[in-house]
mmCIF file of C-alpha atoms in Angstrom:
data_model
loop_
_atom_site.group_PDB
_atom_site.id
_atom_site.type_symbol
_atom_site.label_atom_id
_atom_site.label_comp_id
_atom_site.label_asym_id
_atom_site.label_seq_id
_atom_site.Cartn_x
_atom_site.Cartn_y
_atom_site.Cartn_z
ATOM 1 C CA MET A 1 108.947 82.322 100.992
ATOM 2 C CA LYS A 2 110.148 85.056 98.672
ATOM 3 C CA SER A 3 111.852 82.663 96.285
ATOM 4 C CA PHE A 4 108.743 80.520 96.217
ATOM 5 C CA ILE A 5 106.538 83.458 95.297
ATOM 6 C CA LYS A 6 109.023 84.237 92.566
ATOM 7 C CA LYS A 7 108.773 80.651 91.337
ATOM 8 C CA GLU A 8 104.982 80.927 91.237
ATOM 9 C CA TRP A 9 105.283 84.191 89.388
ATOM 10 C CA ASP A 10 107.718 82.666 86.885
ATOM 11 C CA GLN A 11 105.277 79.868 86.314
ATOM 12 C CA TYR A 12 102.859 82.422 84.961
ATOM 13 C CA PHE A 13 105.393 84.357 82.928
ATOM 14 C CA LEU A 14 107.915 81.805 81.708
ATOM 15 C CA THR A 15 105.225 79.491 80.388
ATOM 16 C CA ASN A 16 102.763 80.673 77.770
ATOM 17 C CA ARG A 17 100.140 81.103 80.407
ATOM 18 C CA TRP A 18 100.673 84.857 80.588
ATOM 19 C CA LEU A 19 99.982 85.194 76.864
ATOM 20 C CA ILE A 20 96.693 83.336 76.977
ATOM 21 C CA PHE A 21 95.909 85.268 80.108
ATOM 22 C CA PHE A 22 96.418 88.731 78.607
ATOM 23 C CA VAL A 23 94.709 87.861 75.349
ATOM 24 C CA ILE A 24 91.650 86.531 77.177
ATOM 25 C CA PHE A 25 91.284 89.592 79.370
ATOM 26 C CA ILE A 26 91.953 92.141 76.624
ATOM 27 C CA ALA A 27 89.565 90.325 74.282
ATOM 28 C CA LEU A 28 86.944 90.225 77.035
ATOM 29 C CA GLY A 29 87.402 93.944 77.589
ATOM 30 C CA ILE A 30 86.804 94.630 73.904
ATOM 31 C CA MET A 31 83.903 92.208 73.683
ATOM 32 C CA ASN A 32 81.774 93.996 76.289
ATOM 33 C CA PRO A 33 81.269 97.344 74.513
ATOM 34 C CA PHE A 34 81.299 95.549 71.151
ATOM 35 C CA THR A 35 78.405 93.278 72.105
ATOM 36 C CA ALA A 36 76.534 96.190 73.617
ATOM 37 C CA LYS A 37 76.958 98.220 70.447
ATOM 38 C CA ILE A 38 76.279 95.560 67.862
ATOM 39 C CA THR A 39 73.295 93.768 69.426
ATOM 40 C CA PRO A 40 70.681 96.397 68.423
ATOM 41 C CA VAL A 41 72.152 96.521 64.905
ATOM 42 C CA LEU A 42 71.866 92.769 64.590
ATOM 43 C CA ILE A 43 68.319 92.785 65.873
ATOM 44 C CA GLU A 44 67.418 95.564 63.459
ATOM 45 C CA ASN A 45 68.853 93.600 60.531
ATOM 46 C CA MET A 46 67.022 90.462 61.510
ATOM 47 C CA MET A 47 63.701 91.781 62.733
ATOM 48 C CA GLY A 48 63.276 95.179 61.120
ATOM 49 C CA ASP A 49 63.177 98.722 62.472
ATOM 50 C CA GLU A 50 59.949 98.720 64.442
ATOM 51 C CA PHE A 51 61.122 95.822 66.578
ATOM 52 C CA SER A 52 64.526 97.277 67.401
ATOM 53 C CA SER A 53 63.162 100.661 68.436
ATOM 54 C CA ALA A 54 61.486 98.929 71.381
ATOM 55 C CA PHE A 55 64.903 98.361 72.932
ATOM 56 C CA GLY A 56 65.834 102.021 73.134
ATOM 57 C CA GLU A 57 69.232 103.613 72.865
ATOM 58 C CA VAL A 58 72.357 101.759 73.871
ATOM 59 C CA THR A 59 74.113 103.511 76.739
ATOM 60 C CA ALA A 60 77.250 103.114 78.810
ATOM 61 C CA VAL A 61 75.211 101.024 81.233
ATOM 62 C CA ASP A 62 74.693 98.340 78.569
ATOM 63 C CA SER A 63 78.414 98.165 77.997
ATOM 64 C CA TRP A 64 79.048 97.582 81.707
ATOM 65 C CA LEU A 65 76.197 95.082 81.944
ATOM 66 C CA GLN A 66 78.018 93.066 79.301
ATOM 67 C CA PHE A 67 81.109 93.313 81.489
ATOM 68 C CA PHE A 68 79.220 91.858 84.430
ATOM 69 C CA LYS A 69 77.952 89.073 82.227
ATOM 70 C CA ASN A 70 81.145 88.144 80.386
ATOM 71 C CA VAL A 71 83.976 88.623 82.856
ATOM 72 C CA PRO A 72 82.549 86.525 85.725
ATOM 73 C CA GLN A 73 81.605 83.812 83.226
ATOM 74 C CA LEU A 74 84.216 83.479 80.488
ATOM 75 C CA GLY A 75 86.982 85.318 82.325
ATOM 76 C CA LEU A 76 86.630 83.563 85.643
ATOM 77 C CA ILE A 77 86.061 80.133 84.136
ATOM 78 C CA GLY A 78 89.132 80.520 81.945
ATOM 79 C CA PHE A 79 91.145 81.649 84.942
ATOM 80 C CA LEU A 80 89.925 78.767 87.090
ATOM 81 C CA LEU A 81 90.814 76.276 84.350
ATOM 82 C CA MET A 82 94.319 77.710 84.288
ATOM 83 C CA MET A 83 94.931 77.539 88.025
ATOM 84 C CA ALA A 84 92.778 74.539 88.929
ATOM 85 C CA ASN A 85 95.767 72.186 89.001
ATOM 86 C CA SER A 86 98.169 74.547 90.725
ATOM 87 C CA MET A 87 98.557 72.404 93.861
ATOM 88 C CA SER A 88 98.179 68.919 92.360
ATOM 89 C CA LYS A 89 100.662 69.701 89.588
ATOM 90 C CA GLU A 90 103.165 70.927 92.154
ATOM 91 C CA LEU A 91 102.937 67.600 93.970
ATOM 92 C CA GLN A 92 103.178 65.572 90.771
ATOM 93 C CA GLU A 93 106.272 67.401 89.597
ATOM 94 C CA GLY A 94 107.938 66.694 92.911
ATOM 95 C CA THR A 95 109.722 70.024 93.213
ATOM 96 C CA LEU A 96 108.172 70.784 96.560
ATOM 97 C CA PRO A 97 110.351 68.592 98.822
ATOM 98 C CA ILE A 98 113.402 70.595 97.753
ATOM 99 C CA PHE A 99 111.815 73.829 98.854
ATOM 100 C CA LEU A 100 110.559 72.277 102.086
ATOM 101 C CA ALA A 101 113.984 70.820 102.842
ATOM 102 C CA LYS A 102 115.438 74.292 102.492
ATOM 103 C CA GLY A 103 113.193 75.406 105.322
ATOM 104 C CA LEU A 104 110.148 76.690 103.498
ATOM 105 C CA LYS A 105 107.113 76.363 105.751
ATOM 106 C CA ARG A 106 104.179 74.433 104.378
ATOM 107 C CA LYS A 107 101.927 77.286 105.306
ATOM 108 C CA SER A 108 104.030 79.535 103.083
ATOM 109 C CA VAL A 109 103.480 77.277 100.072
ATOM 110 C CA ILE A 110 99.726 77.774 100.325
ATOM 111 C CA LEU A 111 99.956 81.480 101.011
ATOM 112 C CA ALA A 112 102.463 82.102 98.207
ATOM 113 C CA LYS A 113 100.318 80.296 95.674
ATOM 114 C CA LEU A 114 97.165 82.103 96.732
ATOM 115 C CA LEU A 115 99.021 85.401 96.619
ATOM 116 C CA ALA A 116 100.247 84.733 93.076
ATOM 117 C CA HIS A 117 96.749 83.768 91.896
ATOM 118 C CA THR A 118 95.239 86.796 93.604
ATOM 119 C CA MET A 119 97.732 89.105 91.916
ATOM 120 C CA MET A 120 97.120 87.580 88.501
ATOM 121 C CA TRP A 121 93.352 87.789 88.876
ATOM 122 C CA THR A 122 93.679 91.418 89.992
ATOM 123 C CA ILE A 123 95.817 92.283 86.956
ATOM 124 C CA GLY A 124 93.478 90.497 84.540
ATOM 125 C CA TYR A 125 90.378 92.087 86.040
ATOM 126 C CA LEU A 126 91.976 95.538 85.891
ATOM 127 C CA ILE A 127 92.957 95.005 82.238
ATOM 128 C CA SER A 128 89.375 94.114 81.346
ATOM 129 C CA ILE A 129 88.018 97.101 83.269
ATOM 130 C CA GLY A 130 90.548 99.384 81.586
ATOM 131 C CA VAL A 131 89.746 98.236 78.053
ATOM 132 C CA THR A 132 85.986 98.323 78.610
ATOM 133 C CA TYR A 133 86.264 101.745 80.226
ATOM 134 C CA LEU A 134 88.230 103.239 77.320
ATOM 135 C CA TYR A 135 85.705 102.002 74.772
ATOM 136 C CA THR A 136 82.784 103.066 76.909
ATOM 137 C CA ILE A 137 83.949 106.665 77.299
ATOM 138 C CA TYR A 138 84.772 106.744 73.579
ATOM 139 C CA TYR A 139 81.307 105.697 72.437
ATOM 140 C CA TRP A 140 78.947 106.717 75.216
ATOM 141 C CA ASP A 141 78.406 109.022 78.147
ATOM 142 C CA GLN A 142 80.014 107.324 81.110
ATOM 143 C CA SER A 143 78.689 109.875 83.614
ATOM 144 C CA ILE A 144 75.251 108.235 83.767
ATOM 145 C CA VAL A 145 76.702 105.041 85.277
ATOM 146 C CA GLN A 146 76.150 104.835 89.024
ATOM 147 C CA GLN A 147 77.793 102.740 91.733
ATOM 148 C CA LEU A 148 80.256 101.292 89.251
ATOM 149 C CA PRO A 149 83.354 100.971 91.498
ATOM 150 C CA LEU A 150 81.443 99.136 94.233
ATOM 151 C CA ALA A 151 79.689 96.850 91.768
ATOM 152 C CA LEU A 152 82.996 96.050 90.087
ATOM 153 C CA PHE A 153 84.699 95.415 93.400
ATOM 154 C CA GLY A 154 81.844 93.137 94.462
ATOM 155 C CA ILE A 155 82.243 90.882 91.437
ATOM 156 C CA TYR A 156 86.026 91.006 91.856
ATOM 157 C CA LEU A 157 85.707 89.691 95.410
ATOM 158 C CA PHE A 158 83.109 87.130 94.372
ATOM 159 C CA ALA A 159 85.460 85.772 91.713
ATOM 160 C CA LEU A 160 88.361 85.767 94.149
ATOM 161 C CA LEU A 161 86.302 83.637 96.512
ATOM 162 C CA PHE A 162 85.905 81.043 93.776
ATOM 163 C CA ILE A 163 89.620 81.107 93.048
ATOM 164 C CA PHE A 164 90.208 80.329 96.744
ATOM 165 C CA ILE A 165 87.552 77.596 96.751
ATOM 166 C CA THR A 166 89.003 75.973 93.631
ATOM 167 C CA PHE A 167 92.422 76.074 95.242
ATOM 168 C CA LEU A 168 91.095 74.463 98.418
ATOM 169 C CA GLY A 169 89.338 71.744 96.414
ATOM 170 C CA ASN A 170 92.492 71.096 94.434
ATOM 171 C CA THR A 171 94.599 70.897 97.598
ATOM 172 C CA ILE A 172 92.269 68.464 99.332
ATOM 173 C CA THR A 173 91.413 66.150 96.452
ATOM 174 C CA ASN A 174 94.736 66.501 94.632
ATOM 175 C CA SER A 175 92.943 66.632 91.299
ATOM 176 C CA THR A 176 91.934 69.325 88.841
ATOM 177 C CA MET A 177 88.353 68.165 88.767
ATOM 178 C CA GLY A 178 88.228 68.253 92.561
ATOM 179 C CA GLY A 179 88.921 71.971 92.610
ATOM 180 C CA LEU A 180 86.512 72.805 89.830
ATOM 181 C CA GLY A 181 83.930 70.421 91.272
ATOM 182 C CA LEU A 182 84.015 72.054 94.695
ATOM 183 C CA SER A 183 83.587 75.474 93.087
ATOM 184 C CA GLY A 184 80.693 74.189 91.035
ATOM 185 C CA ILE A 185 78.950 72.762 94.097
ATOM 186 C CA VAL A 186 79.408 75.964 96.103
ATOM 187 C CA LEU A 187 78.112 78.027 93.184
ATOM 188 C CA ILE A 188 75.009 75.860 92.822
ATOM 189 C CA VAL A 189 74.323 76.092 96.556
ATOM 190 C CA LEU A 190 74.720 79.881 96.499
ATOM 191 C CA ILE A 191 72.411 80.246 93.496
ATOM 192 C CA PHE A 192 69.871 77.934 95.127
ATOM 193 C CA LEU A 193 69.939 79.920 98.372
ATOM 194 C CA ASN A 194 69.751 83.191 96.476
ATOM 195 C CA THR A 195 66.702 82.025 94.559
ATOM 196 C CA PHE A 196 64.689 80.561 97.409
ATOM 197 C CA PHE A 197 65.886 82.330 100.545
ATOM 198 C CA ASP A 198 66.269 86.040 100.254
ATOM 199 C CA SER A 199 69.320 86.882 102.326
ATOM 200 C CA LYS A 200 71.516 89.936 102.144
ATOM 201 C CA TRP A 201 74.438 87.836 103.408
ATOM 202 C CA ASN A 202 74.569 85.642 100.316
ATOM 203 C CA PRO A 203 77.607 86.539 98.143
ATOM 204 C CA PHE A 204 75.630 85.692 95.027
ATOM 205 C CA MET A 205 73.352 88.640 95.674
ATOM 206 C CA LEU A 206 76.166 90.830 94.349
ATOM 207 C CA PHE A 207 74.797 89.861 90.948
ATOM 208 C CA ASN A 208 71.243 90.896 91.839
ATOM 209 C CA GLU A 209 69.808 94.041 90.315
ATOM 210 C CA ILE A 210 73.103 95.198 88.813
ATOM 211 C CA ASN A 211 71.086 96.855 86.082
ATOM 212 C CA GLU A 212 69.060 98.865 88.581
ATOM 213 C CA ARG A 213 72.114 99.798 90.604
ATOM 214 C CA LEU A 214 74.050 101.129 87.629
ATOM 215 C CA LEU A 215 71.097 102.935 86.124
ATOM 216 C CA ASN A 216 69.143 104.293 89.077
ATOM 217 C CA ASP A 217 71.639 104.189 91.926
ATOM 218 C CA ILE A 218 69.214 102.228 94.138
ATOM 219 C CA ALA A 219 70.235 101.557 97.705
ATOM 220 C CA PHE A 220 72.226 98.375 97.984
ATOM 221 C CA SER A 221 74.008 96.969 100.979
ATOM 222 C CA TYR A 222 77.445 95.708 100.022
ATOM 223 C CA SER A 223 78.976 95.142 103.426
ATOM 224 C CA GLU A 224 77.113 91.910 104.296
ATOM 225 C CA PRO A 225 78.075 89.906 101.194
ATOM 226 C CA PHE A 226 81.606 91.298 101.458
ATOM 227 C CA LEU A 227 81.866 90.047 105.039
ATOM 228 C CA THR A 228 80.543 86.614 104.047
ATOM 229 C CA ILE A 229 83.073 86.392 101.227
ATOM 230 C CA ILE A 230 85.985 87.378 103.459
ATOM 231 C CA ALA A 231 84.880 84.891 106.119
ATOM 232 C CA LEU A 232 84.621 82.105 103.524
ATOM 233 C CA MET A 233 88.021 83.025 102.098
ATOM 234 C CA ILE A 234 89.606 82.821 105.535
ATOM 235 C CA LEU A 235 87.939 79.421 105.987
ATOM 236 C CA CYS A 236 89.361 78.248 102.664
ATOM 237 C CA VAL A 237 92.880 79.327 103.564
ATOM 238 C CA THR A 238 92.634 77.757 107.020
ATOM 239 C CA PHE A 239 91.352 74.426 105.727
ATOM 240 C CA ALA A 240 93.924 74.352 102.945
ATOM 241 C CA ILE A 241 96.766 74.967 105.419
ATOM 242 C CA LEU A 242 95.420 72.471 107.970
ATOM 243 C CA HIS A 243 95.037 69.800 105.332
ATOM 244 C CA PHE A 244 98.376 70.482 103.707
ATOM 245 C CA ASN A 245 100.221 70.393 107.047
ATOM 246 C CA LYS A 246 99.034 66.840 107.637
ATOM 247 C CA ARG A 247 99.537 65.375 104.231
ATOM 248 C CA ALA A 248 102.500 63.224 103.235
ATOM 249 C CA ILE A 249 104.568 64.564 100.379
ATOM 250 C CA MET B 1 74.350 105.617 57.140
ATOM 251 C CA ASN B 2 76.183 103.823 54.360
ATOM 252 C CA ASN B 3 78.364 100.766 54.708
ATOM 253 C CA LEU B 4 81.648 102.640 54.864
ATOM 254 C CA ASP B 5 80.471 104.735 57.812
ATOM 255 C CA THR B 6 79.394 101.600 59.603
ATOM 256 C CA LEU B 7 82.777 100.031 58.998
ATOM 257 C CA VAL B 8 84.626 103.109 60.261
ATOM 258 C CA GLU B 9 82.437 103.194 63.349
ATOM 259 C CA TYR B 10 83.395 99.633 64.203
ATOM 260 C CA LEU B 11 87.082 99.893 63.308
ATOM 261 C CA PRO B 12 88.168 100.618 66.891
ATOM 262 C CA PHE B 13 86.758 97.204 67.785
ATOM 263 C CA LEU B 14 87.832 95.322 64.703
ATOM 264 C CA ILE B 15 91.491 96.340 64.506
ATOM 265 C CA PRO B 16 92.499 95.234 68.030
ATOM 266 C CA LEU B 17 90.439 92.050 67.749
ATOM 267 C CA ILE B 18 92.044 91.139 64.432
ATOM 268 C CA ILE B 19 95.528 91.903 65.757
ATOM 269 C CA LEU B 20 94.894 89.819 68.874
ATOM 270 C CA GLN B 21 93.412 86.933 66.958
ATOM 271 C CA TYR B 22 96.092 86.690 64.278
ATOM 272 C CA GLY B 23 98.919 87.553 66.655
ATOM 273 C CA LEU B 24 97.876 84.700 68.889
ATOM 274 C CA ALA B 25 97.424 82.321 65.962
ATOM 275 C CA ILE B 26 100.847 83.160 64.505
ATOM 276 C CA TYR B 27 102.511 82.851 67.902
ATOM 277 C CA ALA B 28 100.866 79.470 68.413
ATOM 278 C CA ILE B 29 101.855 78.198 64.970
ATOM 279 C CA VAL B 30 105.490 79.269 65.437
ATOM 280 C CA HIS B 31 105.451 77.461 68.771
ATOM 281 C CA ILE B 32 103.884 74.373 67.200
ATOM 282 C CA ILE B 33 106.567 74.213 64.520
ATOM 283 C CA LYS B 34 109.460 74.857 66.916
ATOM 284 C CA HIS B 35 108.294 72.362 69.553
ATOM 285 C CA PRO B 36 107.196 69.236 67.727
ATOM 286 C CA ASN B 37 106.134 67.427 70.910
ATOM 287 C CA TYR B 38 102.469 67.274 71.743
ATOM 288 C CA LYS B 39 100.458 65.707 74.504
ATOM 289 C CA PHE B 40 98.300 64.298 71.722
ATOM 290 C CA GLY B 41 97.607 64.975 68.063
ATOM 291 C CA ASN B 42 100.158 65.977 65.461
ATOM 292 C CA GLN B 43 101.658 69.097 63.944
ATOM 293 C CA VAL B 44 99.224 69.469 61.051
ATOM 294 C CA MET B 45 96.238 69.013 63.322
ATOM 295 C CA TRP B 46 97.375 71.715 65.763
ATOM 296 C CA ILE B 47 98.254 74.175 63.008
ATOM 297 C CA ILE B 48 94.799 73.779 61.488
ATOM 298 C CA ILE B 49 93.137 74.145 64.879
ATOM 299 C CA SER B 50 95.167 77.269 65.731
ATOM 300 C CA LEU B 51 94.539 78.851 62.359
ATOM 301 C CA PHE B 52 90.849 78.235 61.953
ATOM 302 C CA LEU B 53 89.407 78.315 65.462
ATOM 303 C CA SER B 54 89.908 81.969 66.265
ATOM 304 C CA PHE B 55 91.039 82.551 69.879
ATOM 305 C CA ILE B 56 89.910 79.127 71.029
ATOM 306 C CA GLY B 57 92.347 77.186 68.810
ATOM 307 C CA PRO B 58 95.630 78.659 70.114
ATOM 308 C CA ILE B 59 94.307 78.607 73.678
ATOM 309 C CA LEU B 60 93.399 74.920 73.340
ATOM 310 C CA TYR B 61 96.886 74.253 72.008
ATOM 311 C CA PHE B 62 98.688 76.024 74.854
ATOM 312 C CA MET B 63 96.478 74.504 77.522
ATOM 313 C CA PHE B 64 96.097 70.927 76.298
ATOM 314 C CA GLY B 65 98.280 70.252 73.277
ATOM 315 C CA LYS B 66 101.652 71.698 74.163
ATOM 316 C CA GLY B 67 104.305 69.174 75.233
ATOM 317 C CA ASP B 68 105.841 69.528 78.692
ATOM 318 C CA ASP B 69 109.410 70.232 77.599
ATOM 319 C CA ALA B 70 108.883 73.837 76.529
#
């Protein structure tokens, strides 16, 4: 199990994946405060002063709102594209039988891969938070931002759920598009449910009213969506293991 | 506020972004020249893509263009 985790880890660091990875997350971190800062200037240049004054001052909250817009979109999509073939590629390359013959449990293959992806996502997310945070305290007053750690953790978990779902889809269908497709379907269902049926158990609600939460510290119940996400993640792992145990390699 | 002040105010953003962008482009181009095997396309095409599509170009190369041997 240990050597397999190491192999997964090497796959990130010996290939150029780590480079793309760090550049994406650092660039995303810079982009958030940059967009927040430059948008009013651009509007002023295009529309004139009287129009831009309607938007008010840019604050630290705007910088973090950009974070919540960019990282779950560009960051997560980039990450999913990178890991969407993690299982199918493994089977194509045919290195797995060697590990299995040496006594590696099939369950361990799944768990090791998910662990490696989880660690990489955690590192990338923390890099983006770090960069955005440094810029935000440099330019603005960070103390007005409320509920930030919980909001950040919510989106972190939400993204992790989609990494698990993509992995499950990739394991079952044995294709890159299968993983991404399954994620896409789940996302559409969640957005649909969030729009038409107001439920505090829907993980997508972690995106609701982020603005209000950061600015006015309104009451928001995090535990229900967190529980749903953890339950769905456990389901993903279980299905992936069950399916992988039965498949011929 | 004159133009120089504006530039100085945005330098903390611009310097890291420029370093990242050109660092990545140079790294990609060195890789393209050293590993002349591509899934598709040719050397000139990938160098142009890496040089002129900031961020996206090198990423496209490493994800889709790079040969498997590296």
